Amino acid sequence: MKNDILSVVKAVVAAILFSLVFVLLFTVIIQLFNLPMNVVKPVNQVFKILAIAAGGLLFLRGSKGLIKGVIYGVIAVVCTYFLFALISGGIAFSVKFLLELLIGAVAGGISGIMAVNIKKNV
């Protein structure tokens, strides 16, 4: 149980760090290439999914991959949401947030299933 909680916490921290790096790099790309603002939200969603997948694949091990992954995905979405709200200076809950939670749960569940089925010696 303790190892499961620790692996979920590690995965959440990894997802947050990956999200921050992706957003920082994308911000630089936006500034360099003057991309239109309507591409920001879809690209950020892709980055969030990739960050959740990466954190799960790196740190979720053992058994119960689906359960740990779903829990991890939801926690990662909530943490990144509040972190970016803190950075931007505003929180606004809407139906879109519920959709983000669902996407995070699915991405976490899939990465959790994959992570627990990857052999350690590969």
N, CA, C and O atoms as a MOPAC input file, in Angstrom:
PM7 MOZYME 1SCF
protein

 N      0.82200 1    -1.19800 1     0.00000 1
 C      0.00000 1     0.00000 1     0.00000 1
 C      0.86500 1     1.26000 1     0.00000 1
 O      0.61600 1     2.20700 1    -0.74600 1
 N      1.90200 1     1.24400 1     0.87000 1
 C      2.79400 1     2.39200 1     0.96300 1
 C      3.53300 1     2.60500 1    -0.36700 1
 O      3.70300 1     3.73900 1    -0.81200 1
 N      3.96800 1     1.50500 1    -0.99300 1
 C      4.65900 1     1.60900 1    -2.28500 1
 C      3.73000 1     2.13900 1    -3.37100 1
 O      4.16200 1     2.88400 1    -4.25000 1
 N      2.44600 1     1.75600 1    -3.31300 1
 C      1.47600 1     2.24900 1    -4.29500 1
 C      1.29400 1     3.75600 1    -4.17300 1
 O      1.27500 1     4.47300 1    -5.17300 1
 N      1.16100 1     4.22700 1    -2.93900 1
 C      0.99100 1     5.66400 1    -2.70400 1
 C      2.23400 1     6.42500 1    -3.14700 1
 O      2.13200 1     7.48100 1    -3.77200 1
 N      3.40200 1     5.89000 1    -2.82300 1
 C      4.65000 1     6.53900 1    -3.21100 1
 C      4.80100 1     6.59400 1    -4.73300 1
 O      5.24700 1     7.60500 1    -5.27600 1
 N      4.43400 1     5.51800 1    -5.41700 1
 C      4.54600 1     5.52400 1    -6.87600 1
 C      3.57400 1     6.52000 1    -7.49800 1
 O      3.91200 1     7.16600 1    -8.49000 1
 N      2.37200 1     6.65700 1    -6.93500 1
 C      1.40100 1     7.63200 1    -7.43700 1
 C      1.91800 1     9.05500 1    -7.20800 1
 O      1.80400 1     9.90800 1    -8.08900 1
 N      2.48000 1     9.30800 1    -6.04000 1
 C      3.02100 1    10.64500 1    -5.74400 1
 C      4.16800 1    10.97500 1    -6.68800 1
 O      4.23800 1    12.08900 1    -7.20600 1
 N      5.06400 1    10.02700 1    -6.92000 1
 C      6.17300 1    10.25300 1    -7.85300 1
 C      5.64700 1    10.54300 1    -9.26500 1
 O      6.14300 1    11.43400 1    -9.95500 1
 N      4.64800 1     9.78300 1    -9.67400 1
 C      4.08100 1     9.97700 1   -11.01100 1
 C      3.43000 1    11.35500 1   -11.12900 1
 O      3.56600 1    12.01200 1   -12.16200 1
 N      2.72800 1    11.79900 1   -10.09100 1
 C      2.09000 1    13.12000 1   -10.10300 1
 C      3.15200 1    14.21200 1   -10.20200 1
 O      3.01100 1    15.14400 1   -10.99400 1
 N      4.20500 1    14.10300 1    -9.41000 1
 C      5.27400 1    15.10500 1    -9.45700 1
 C      5.91500 1    15.11700 1   -10.84400 1
 O      6.19700 1    16.18600 1   -11.38500 1
 N      6.14400 1    13.95100 1   -11.41700 1
 C      6.72400 1    13.87700 1   -12.76400 1
 C      5.79700 1    14.52900 1   -13.78500 1
 O      6.26000 1    15.27400 1   -14.64800 1
 N      4.50300 1    14.26200 1   -13.69900 1
 C      3.54600 1    14.85300 1   -14.64200 1
 C      3.52300 1    16.37500 1   -14.52000 1
 O      3.44800 1    17.08000 1   -15.52600 1
 N      3.58600 1    16.87400 1   -13.30100 1
 C      3.61500 1    18.32500 1   -13.09600 1
 C      4.87500 1    18.91900 1   -13.71500 1
 O      4.81400 1    19.94600 1   -14.39200 1
 N      6.01200 1    18.27800 1   -13.48500 1
 C      7.26300 1    18.78700 1   -14.04300 1
 C      7.25400 1    18.72800 1   -15.56900 1
 O      7.67200 1    19.68000 1   -16.22800 1
 N      6.77700 1    17.61300 1   -16.13600 1
 C      6.67700 1    17.50800 1   -17.59200 1
 C      5.74700 1    18.59200 1   -18.14200 1
 O      6.04800 1    19.20700 1   -19.16400 1
 N      4.63000 1    18.82400 1   -17.47300 1
 C      3.69400 1    19.86400 1   -17.92400 1
 C      4.34800 1    21.23400 1   -17.92600 1
 O      4.20000 1    21.99900 1   -18.88000 1
 N      5.07000 1    21.54300 1   -16.85800 1
 C      5.74900 1    22.83500 1   -16.77900 1
 C      6.78300 1    22.99700 1   -17.89700 1
 O      6.87400 1    24.05600 1   -18.51800 1
 N      7.55100 1    21.94900 1   -18.14300 1
 C      8.56300 1    22.01300 1   -19.19800 1
 C      7.90300 1    22.17800 1   -20.55900 1
 O      8.34000 1    22.99900 1   -21.36600 1
 N      6.83200 1    21.39000 1   -20.82400 1
 C      6.13400 1    21.49000 1   -22.10400 1
 C      5.56100 1    22.89400 1   -22.31400 1
 O      5.69300 1    23.46800 1   -23.39500 1
 N      4.93200 1    23.43400 1   -21.28600 1
 C      4.32100 1    24.76300 1   -21.40800 1
 C      5.39500 1    25.82400 1   -21.59400 1
 O      5.21800 1    26.74900 1   -22.38600 1
 N      6.49600 1    25.70400 1   -20.88000 1
 C      7.58100 1    26.66600 1   -21.03000 1
 C      8.14900 1    26.63200 1   -22.45000 1
 O      8.34800 1    27.67800 1   -23.06700 1
 N      8.40500 1    25.44300 1   -22.95600 1
 C      8.91700 1    25.31800 1   -24.32300 1
 C      7.91300 1    25.83000 1   -25.35200 1
 O      8.28800 1    26.48700 1   -26.32300 1
 N      6.65100 1    25.52800 1   -25.13500 1
 C      5.62800 1    25.97600 1   -26.07000 1
 C      5.48000 1    27.49400 1   -26.03700 1
 O      5.21900 1    28.11500 1   -27.06800 1
 N      5.64400 1    28.08400 1   -24.87600 1
 C      5.59700 1    29.54500 1   -24.76300 1
 C      6.72200 1    30.17400 1   -25.57400 1
 O      6.51800 1    31.18100 1   -26.25200 1
 N      7.89000 1    29.58800 1   -25.50500 1
 C      9.02100 1    30.09000 1   -26.30100 1
 C      8.71800 1    29.94300 1   -27.79000 1
 O      8.98800 1    30.85500 1   -28.57000 1
 N      8.15900 1    28.80300 1   -28.18600 1
 C      7.81500 1    28.57400 1   -29.59600 1
 C      6.77100 1    29.58600 1   -30.07300 1
 O      6.86100 1    30.10900 1   -31.18400 1
 N      5.78300 1    29.85600 1   -29.21900 1
 C      4.74900 1    30.84400 1   -29.57800 1
 C      5.38400 1    32.21000 1   -29.80600 1
 O      5.05100 1    32.90900 1   -30.76300 1
 N      6.29200 1    32.58000 1   -28.92400 1
 C      6.94900 1    33.88300 1   -29.04000 1
 C      7.83800 1    33.96500 1   -30.28100 1
 O      7.87800 1    34.99100 1   -30.95900 1
 N      8.54600 1    32.88200 1   -30.56800 1
 C      9.46100 1    32.89000 1   -31.71000 1
 C      8.74900 1    32.90100 1   -33.05800 1
 O      9.18300 1    33.57200 1   -33.99400 1
 N      7.64600 1    32.15000 1   -33.14900 1
 C      6.99200 1    31.96700 1   -34.44200 1
 C      5.65100 1    32.67600 1   -34.57000 1
 O      4.94700 1    32.49700 1   -35.56500 1
 N      5.29200 1    33.47500 1   -33.57800 1
 C      4.03200 1    34.22600 1   -33.59900 1
 C      2.83400 1    33.34800 1   -33.96400 1
 O      2.06100 1    33.68100 1   -34.86300 1
 N      2.69000 1    32.23800 1   -33.26800 1
 C      1.57100 1    31.33400 1   -33.52600 1
 C      0.26200 1    31.97200 1   -33.06700 1
 O      0.25200 1    32.74200 1   -32.10700 1
 N     -0.83400 1    31.66000 1   -33.74100 1
 C     -2.12200 1    32.20800 1   -33.31500 1
 C     -2.54900 1    31.61700 1   -31.96800 1
 O     -2.21200 1    30.47900 1   -31.64000 1
 N     -3.28100 1    32.39600 1   -31.21000 1
 C     -3.68400 1    31.97600 1   -29.86500 1
 C     -4.68300 1    30.82800 1   -29.86400 1
 O     -4.83700 1    30.15400 1   -28.84500 1
 N     -5.36900 1    30.58600 1   -30.98800 1
 C     -6.34600 1    29.49900 1   -31.00600 1
 C     -5.69200 1    28.11300 1   -31.01900 1
 O     -6.39400 1    27.11100 1   -30.88600 1
 N     -4.37600 1    28.03100 1   -31.17400 1
 C     -3.69600 1    26.73900 1   -31.11100 1
 C     -3.22900 1    26.40200 1   -29.69200 1
 O     -2.82300 1    25.27200 1   -29.42500 1
 N     -3.28500 1    27.36800 1   -28.79600 1
 C     -2.73600 1    27.16900 1   -27.46200 1
 C     -3.49800 1    26.09700 1   -26.68000 1
 O     -2.88100 1    25.17700 1   -26.14400 1
 N     -4.80900 1    26.19800 1   -26.60700 1
 C     -5.57500 1    25.24900 1   -25.79500 1
 C     -5.46300 1    23.80600 1   -26.29000 1
 O     -5.22200 1    22.91300 1   -25.47800 1
 N     -5.62700 1    23.54100 1   -27.58800 1
 C     -5.47500 1    22.14900 1   -28.03700 1
 C     -4.07000 1    21.58800 1   -27.79400 1
 O     -3.91500 1    20.43300 1   -27.39800 1
 N     -3.06200 1    22.40900 1   -28.03200 1
 C     -1.69500 1    21.94600 1   -27.81200 1
 C     -1.45200 1    21.70600 1   -26.32400 1
 O     -0.79200 1    20.73400 1   -25.95800 1
 N     -1.97200 1    22.57200 1   -25.47000 1
 C     -1.83300 1    22.36300 1   -24.03000 1
 C     -2.50700 1    21.07100 1   -23.57600 1
 O     -1.99700 1    20.38900 1   -22.68600 1
 N     -3.64200 1    20.72800 1   -24.17300 1
 C     -4.30800 1    19.46300 1   -23.83800 1
 C     -3.44200 1    18.26800 1   -24.23000 1
 O     -3.32000 1    17.30100 1   -23.47800 1
 N     -2.84900 1    18.34900 1   -25.40800 1
 C     -1.95400 1    17.27600 1   -25.84500 1
 C     -0.77100 1    17.16400 1   -24.89800 1
 O     -0.37800 1    16.06000 1   -24.52400 1
 N     -0.20100 1    18.29700 1   -24.50700 1
 C      0.92200 1    18.27800 1   -23.57200 1
 C      0.51700 1    17.67200 1   -22.22900 1
 O      1.28100 1    16.91700 1   -21.62700 1
 N     -0.67800 1    18.00300 1   -21.76600 1
 C     -1.14900 1    17.45200 1   -20.49100 1
 C     -1.27600 1    15.93500 1   -20.57200 1
 O     -0.88800 1    15.22100 1   -19.64700 1
 N     -1.82000 1    15.45000 1   -21.68300 1
 C     -1.96000 1    14.00300 1   -21.87200 1
 C     -0.58600 1    13.34400 1   -21.93600 1
 O     -0.36900 1    12.30200 1   -21.31700 1
 N      0.33700 1    13.93900 1   -22.67700 1
 C      1.69200 1    13.38900 1   -22.77100 1
 C      2.39500 1    13.39500 1   -21.41400 1
 O      3.10200 1    12.44500 1   -21.07800 1
 N      2.20700 1    14.44900 1   -20.64200 1
 C      2.82400 1    14.53900 1   -19.31400 1
 C      2.26400 1    13.46300 1   -18.39400 1
 O      3.01100 1    12.83700 1   -17.64200 1
 N      0.96000 1    13.24800 1   -18.44900 1
 C      0.34200 1    12.20600 1   -17.61900 1
 C      0.83600 1    10.83300 1   -18.05200 1
 O      1.15600 1     9.99300 1   -17.21000 1
 N      0.90100 1    10.60100 1   -19.36000 1
 C      1.38100 1     9.31600 1   -19.85700 1
 C      2.83000 1     9.07500 1   -19.43400 1
 O      3.17600 1     7.97600 1   -19.00100 1
 N      3.66700 1    10.09000 1   -19.55700 1
 C      5.08100 1     9.94000 1   -19.20200 1
 C      5.26100 1     9.65400 1   -17.71700 1
 O      6.00800 1     8.74900 1   -17.34500 1
 N      4.58300 1    10.41500 1   -16.87000 1
 C      4.69500 1    10.18900 1   -15.42600 1
 C      4.23000 1     8.80000 1   -15.03400 1
 O      4.86200 1     8.13200 1   -14.21500 1
 N      3.12100 1     8.36700 1   -15.62100 1
 C      2.61100 1     7.02700 1   -15.31800 1
 C      3.54500 1     5.93500 1   -15.78200 1
 O      3.81100 1     4.98300 1   -15.04800 1
 N      4.04400 1     6.06800 1   -16.99300 1
 C      4.94700 1     5.04200 1   -17.52700 1
 C      6.25400 1     4.96300 1   -16.74600 1
 O      6.84300 1     3.89000 1   -16.61500 1
 N      6.70200 1     6.09400 1   -16.23400 1
 C      7.96100 1     6.10000 1   -15.48700 1
 C      7.83100 1     5.54700 1   -14.07000 1
 O      8.74600 1     4.88300 1   -13.58400 1
 N      6.71700 1     5.81000 1   -13.40600 1
 C      6.67900 1     5.53400 1   -11.97100 1
 C      5.61400 1     4.55100 1   -11.48900 1
 O      5.70900 1     4.07600 1   -10.35700 1
 N      4.62400 1     4.23200 1   -12.28200 1
 C      3.62400 1     3.28100 1   -11.80400 1
 C      4.09800 1     1.86800 1   -12.08100 1
 O      4.38100 1     1.51300 1   -13.22500 1
 N      4.18400 1     1.07100 1   -11.04400 1
 C      4.62300 1    -0.32000 1   -11.15100 1
 C      3.78900 1    -1.17500 1   -10.21900 1
 O      2.97400 1    -0.66300 1    -9.45100 1
 N      3.99600 1    -2.46900 1   -10.29000 1
 C      3.31800 1    -3.39100 1    -9.39800 1
 C      2.06100 1    -3.94000 1   -10.01900 1
 O      2.09500 1    -4.50800 1   -11.11100 1
 N      0.95200 1    -3.77400 1    -9.33100 1
 C     -0.33700 1    -4.27000 1    -9.81700 1
 C     -1.36300 1    -3.15000 1    -9.73300 1
 O     -1.05300 1    -2.03300 1    -9.32000 1
 N     -2.58100 1    -3.46500 1   -10.12700 1
 C     -3.68900 1    -2.50500 1   -10.09900 1
 C     -3.38000 1    -1.25000 1   -10.91500 1
 O     -3.62100 1    -0.12900 1   -10.46900 1
 N     -2.84500 1    -1.45800 1   -12.11000 1
 C     -2.44000 1    -0.33500 1   -12.95000 1
 C     -3.58200 1     0.58300 1   -13.31900 1
 O     -3.41500 1     1.80200 1   -13.33400 1
 N     -4.74700 1     0.02000 1   -13.61700 1
 C     -5.88900 1     0.84400 1   -13.99500 1
 C     -6.31900 1     1.74500 1   -12.84300 1
 O     -6.53900 1     2.94100 1   -13.03400 1
 N     -6.43700 1     1.17600 1   -11.66400 1
 C     -6.89200 1     1.95200 1   -10.50000 1
 C     -5.87600 1     3.03100 1   -10.14400 1
 O     -6.23300 1     4.19400 1    -9.95900 1
 N     -4.60200 1     2.63800 1   -10.04900 1
 C     -3.56500 1     3.62200 1    -9.72200 1
 C     -3.47900 1     4.68500 1   -10.80600 1
 O     -3.29500 1     5.86500 1   -10.51000 1
 N     -3.60900 1     4.27200 1   -12.05000 1
 C     -3.52100 1     5.21500 1   -13.15600 1
 C     -4.64600 1     6.23300 1   -13.15500 1
 O     -4.40800 1     7.42300 1   -13.36300 1
 N     -5.87500 1     5.77500 1   -12.92200 1
 C     -7.02100 1     6.69300 1   -12.89500 1
 C     -6.87100 1     7.68200 1   -11.74800 1
 O     -7.07000 1     8.88400 1   -11.92300 1
 N     -6.51800 1     7.16800 1   -10.57400 1
 C     -6.32700 1     8.05200 1    -9.41700 1
 C     -5.20600 1     9.04900 1    -9.70100 1
 O     -5.33700 1    10.24500 1    -9.44000 1
 N     -4.11600 1     8.54000 1   -10.23500 1
 C     -2.97800 1     9.39400 1   -10.56000 1
 C     -3.34200 1    10.45400 1   -11.60200 1
 O     -2.97500 1    11.62000 1   -11.45700 1
 N     -4.05800 1    10.05200 1   -12.64600 1
 C     -4.43700 1    11.00000 1   -13.70100 1
 C     -5.30900 1    12.13100 1   -13.17300 1
 O     -5.10900 1    13.29000 1   -13.53500 1
 N     -6.27000 1    11.80200 1   -12.32300 1
 C     -7.15200 1    12.82200 1   -11.75000 1
 C     -6.36600 1    13.75800 1   -10.83200 1
 O     -6.53600 1    14.97600 1   -10.89400 1
 N     -5.51700 1    13.19800 1    -9.98800 1
 C     -4.72100 1    14.03600 1    -9.08100 1
 C     -3.78400 1    14.93800 1    -9.87600 1
 O     -3.61700 1    16.11000 1    -9.53900 1
 N     -3.17100 1    14.39800 1   -10.93200 1
 C     -2.26200 1    15.19800 1   -11.75900 1
 C     -3.00600 1    16.35800 1   -12.41100 1
 O     -2.47900 1    17.46900 1   -12.45900 1
 N     -4.21900 1    16.12600 1   -12.91400 1
 C     -4.99900 1    17.20100 1   -13.53800 1
 C     -5.33900 1    18.26500 1   -12.50300 1
 O     -5.19300 1    19.45700 1   -12.77200 1
 N     -5.78300 1    17.85600 1   -11.34000 1
 C     -6.14100 1    18.81800 1   -10.29100 1
 C     -4.91800 1    19.64100 1    -9.87800 1
 O     -5.00100 1    20.86300 1    -9.75600 1
 N     -3.79000 1    18.97100 1    -9.66500 1
 C     -2.57700 1    19.68800 1    -9.24500 1
 C     -2.09400 1    20.65800 1   -10.31600 1
 O     -1.76700 1    21.80500 1   -10.01100 1
 N     -2.04800 1    20.21000 1   -11.55900 1
 C     -1.58800 1    21.11100 1   -12.61900 1
 C     -2.57700 1    22.24900 1   -12.83200 1
 O     -2.17800 1    23.37300 1   -13.13600 1
 N     -3.87000 1    21.96200 1   -12.67300 1
 C     -4.87300 1    23.01600 1   -12.82200 1
 C     -4.65300 1    24.12100 1   -11.78800 1
 O     -4.63800 1    25.30500 1   -12.12700 1
 N     -4.48400 1    23.72600 1   -10.53300 1
 C     -4.28100 1    24.71800 1    -9.48600 1
 C     -2.92700 1    25.42100 1    -9.63200 1
 O     -2.81900 1    26.61400 1    -9.34700 1
 N     -1.89800 1    24.69500 1   -10.07300 1
 C     -0.60300 1    25.32100 1   -10.27400 1
 C     -0.66700 1    26.39100 1   -11.35700 1
 O     -0.17900 1    27.50400 1   -11.16500 1
 N     -1.27200 1    26.05000 1   -12.50100 1
 C     -1.36500 1    27.03000 1   -13.57600 1
 C     -2.34600 1    28.15600 1   -13.23600 1
 O     -2.17900 1    29.28000 1   -13.70900 1
 N     -3.35400 1    27.86900 1   -12.43300 1
 C     -4.25800 1    28.92400 1   -11.97300 1
 C     -3.50800 1    29.88900 1   -11.04300 1
 O     -3.71800 1    31.10100 1   -11.08200 1
 N     -2.64200 1    29.33000 1   -10.22000 1
 C     -1.83200 1    30.15800 1    -9.33000 1
 C     -0.87800 1    31.04100 1   -10.14200 1
 O     -0.69200 1    32.21800 1    -9.83000 1
 N     -0.28100 1    30.46300 1   -11.17800 1
 C      0.64000 1    31.21700 1   -12.02400 1
 C     -0.10000 1    32.32400 1   -12.77700 1
 O      0.38100 1    33.45400 1   -12.86300 1
 N     -1.27400 1    31.98900 1   -13.32100 1
 C     -2.01800 1    32.97900 1   -14.11500 1
 C     -2.82000 1    33.94700 1   -13.25900 1
 O     -3.24000 1    35.00100 1   -13.73900 1
 N     -3.03200 1    33.60000 1   -12.00500 1
 C     -3.72600 1    34.49500 1   -11.10400 1
 C     -5.23300 1    34.39000 1   -11.12600 1
 O     -5.91300 1    35.32200 1   -10.69600 1
 N     -5.78400 1    33.28100 1   -11.61500 1
 C     -7.23700 1    33.15000 1   -11.62500 1
 C     -7.70400 1    31.71300 1   -11.73300 1
 O     -7.12600 1    30.90800 1   -12.46400 1
 N     -8.76300 1    31.40300 1   -10.99100 1
 C     -9.36600 1    30.07000 1   -11.03500 1
 C    -10.78200 1    30.21300 1   -11.56400 1
 O    -11.54900 1    31.06200 1   -11.10900 1
 N    -11.11200 1    29.37600 1   -12.52600 1
 C    -12.46200 1    29.39000 1   -13.08200 1
 C    -12.88700 1    27.95700 1   -13.36700 1
 O    -12.39300 1    27.33100 1   -14.30400 1
 N    -13.80500 1    27.44100 1   -12.55400 1
 C    -14.29600 1    26.09000 1   -12.76600 1
 C    -15.42800 1    26.11500 1   -13.78600 1
 O    -16.26600 1    27.01600 1   -13.78400 1
 N    -15.43700 1    25.11300 1   -14.65500 1
 C    -16.49600 1    25.00500 1   -15.64600 1
 C    -16.64700 1    23.54100 1   -16.03500 1
 O    -15.97800 1    22.66600 1   -15.48800 1
 N    -17.51700 1    23.29700 1   -16.96800 1
 C    -17.72400 1    21.94200 1   -17.47700 1
 C    -16.44400 1    21.44900 1   -18.15000 1
 O    -16.17200 1    20.24800 1   -18.15800 1
 N    -15.66800 1    22.35300 1   -18.70400 1
 C    -14.40800 1    21.98000 1   -19.34500 1
 C    -13.45600 1    21.33300 1   -18.34300 1
 O    -12.69100 1    20.43700 1   -18.70200 1
 N    -13.50000 1    21.77900 1   -17.09600 1
 C    -12.64300 1    21.18100 1   -16.07400 1
 C    -13.03800 1    19.72500 1   -15.84200 1
 O    -12.17300 1    18.86900 1   -15.65700 1
 N    -14.34600 1    19.44000 1   -15.85300 1
 C    -14.79700 1    18.06000 1   -15.70200 1
 C    -14.32100 1    17.19700 1   -16.87000 1
 O    -13.96300 1    16.03300 1   -16.68900 1
 N    -14.32100 1    17.77600 1   -18.06000 1
 C    -13.81300 1    17.06600 1   -19.22400 1
 C    -12.30800 1    16.81100 1   -19.07700 1
 O    -11.82000 1    15.74100 1   -19.43800 1
 N    -11.59000 1    17.78100 1   -18.55700 1
 C    -10.15500 1    17.59200 1   -18.31200 1
 C     -9.90800 1    16.48300 1   -17.30000 1
 O     -8.97200 1    15.69800 1   -17.45000 1
 N    -10.75400 1    16.41700 1   -16.26100 1
 C    -10.63000 1    15.33700 1   -15.28100 1
 C    -10.85200 1    13.97600 1   -15.93900 1
 O    -10.13900 1    13.01500 1   -15.65300 1
 N    -11.83800 1    13.90700 1   -16.81500 1
 C    -12.11700 1    12.65800 1   -17.52000 1
 C    -10.94700 1    12.27600 1   -18.42200 1
 O    -10.52600 1    11.12000 1   -18.43600 1
 N    -10.42900 1    13.22800 1   -19.16500 1
 C     -9.28900 1    12.96400 1   -20.04100 1
 C     -8.07400 1    12.53200 1   -19.21300 1
 O     -7.36100 1    11.60300 1   -19.59300 1
 N     -7.84600 1    13.19200 1   -18.10300 1
 C     -6.73600 1    12.81500 1   -17.22000 1
 C     -6.90600 1    11.41900 1   -16.65600 1
 O     -5.94000 1    10.66100 1   -16.55600 1
 N     -8.14500 1    11.07300 1   -16.28300 1
 C     -8.40700 1     9.73200 1   -15.75500 1
 C     -8.15000 1     8.67200 1   -16.82400 1
 O     -7.55400 1     7.63300 1   -16.54100 1
 N     -8.59700 1     8.93400 1   -18.04400 1
 C     -8.39100 1     7.97900 1   -19.13700 1
 C     -6.90700 1     7.85600 1   -19.46200 1
 O     -6.39200 1     6.74500 1   -19.59200 1
 N     -6.21300 1     8.98900 1   -19.59400 1
 C     -4.77500 1     8.96200 1   -19.89300 1
 C     -4.00200 1     8.26000 1   -18.77300 1
 O     -3.09000 1     7.47700 1   -19.03800 1
 N     -4.36900 1     8.54200 1   -17.53400 1
 C     -3.72000 1     7.88800 1   -16.40300 1
 C     -4.01200 1     6.40800 1   -16.36100 1
 O     -3.12200 1     5.60300 1   -16.08800 1
 N     -5.26200 1     6.03800 1   -16.63000 1
 C     -5.62600 1     4.62000 1   -16.63500 1
 C     -4.87500 1     3.84300 1   -17.69800 1
 O     -4.36600 1     2.75300 1   -17.43500 1
 N     -4.80700 1     4.39700 1   -18.89000 1
 C     -4.09200 1     3.72300 1   -19.97800 1
 C     -2.59700 1     3.61400 1   -19.66000 1
 O     -1.99200 1     2.56100 1   -19.85800 1
 N     -2.00800 1     4.70600 1   -19.16700 1
 C     -0.57600 1     4.64600 1   -18.84200 1
 C     -0.32700 1     3.71100 1   -17.66200 1
 O      0.70600 1     3.04400 1   -17.60800 1
 N     -1.25800 1     3.65600 1   -16.72500 1
 C     -1.11500 1     2.73300 1   -15.59000 1
 C     -1.16100 1     1.28300 1   -16.03100 1
 O     -0.36900 1     0.46500 1   -15.56300 1
 N     -2.08600 1     0.95500 1   -16.93100 1
 C     -2.16700 1    -0.40800 1   -17.45600 1
 C     -0.88400 1    -0.76700 1   -18.18300 1
 O     -0.33600 1    -1.85500 1   -18.00400 1
 N     -0.41500 1     0.15300 1   -18.99900 1
 C      0.82000 1    -0.10100 1   -19.75100 1
 C      2.02000 1    -0.24400 1   -18.79500 1
 O      2.84800 1    -1.14100 1   -18.95400 1
 N      2.09500 1     0.64200 1   -17.81600 1
 C      3.25100 1     0.67100 1   -16.92500 1
 C      3.39200 1    -0.60600 1   -16.10500 1
 O      4.50100 1    -1.11900 1   -15.95500 1
 N      2.28800 1    -1.12800 1   -15.57200 1
 C      2.40000 1    -2.32700 1   -14.73100 1
 C      2.64200 1    -3.57600 1   -15.56000 1
 O      3.03900 1    -4.60700 1   -15.01700 1
 N      2.41100 1    -3.50400 1   -16.86400 1
 C      2.63100 1    -4.67300 1   -17.71100 1
 C      3.96900 1    -4.65500 1   -18.43600 1
 O      4.29700 1    -5.60000 1   -19.15300 1
 N      4.74700 1    -3.58800 1   -18.25800 1
 C      6.08100 1    -3.52200 1   -18.84000 1
 C      7.02600 1    -4.28600 1   -17.91600 1
 O      7.03500 1    -4.07700 1   -16.70300 1
 N      7.81900 1    -5.17500 1   -18.51300 1
 C      8.76500 1    -5.94800 1   -17.71800 1
 C      9.87900 1    -5.04400 1   -17.20700 1
 O     10.32500 1    -4.13500 1   -17.90700 1
 N     10.32000 1    -5.30000 1   -15.99100 1
 C     11.36800 1    -4.47400 1   -15.38900 1
 C     12.69400 1    -4.58500 1   -16.13300 1
 O     13.45700 1    -3.61900 1   -16.17200 1
 N     12.97600 1    -5.71500 1   -16.71000 1
 C     14.28200 1    -5.93300 1   -17.33800 1
 C     14.33100 1    -5.52300 1   -18.79600 1
 O     15.30000 1    -5.83500 1   -19.48700 1
 N     13.31300 1    -4.83200 1   -19.28000 1
 C     13.31600 1    -4.44600 1   -20.68900 1
 C     14.13400 1    -3.21300 1   -20.89900 1
 O     14.25300 1    -2.73600 1   -22.02800 1

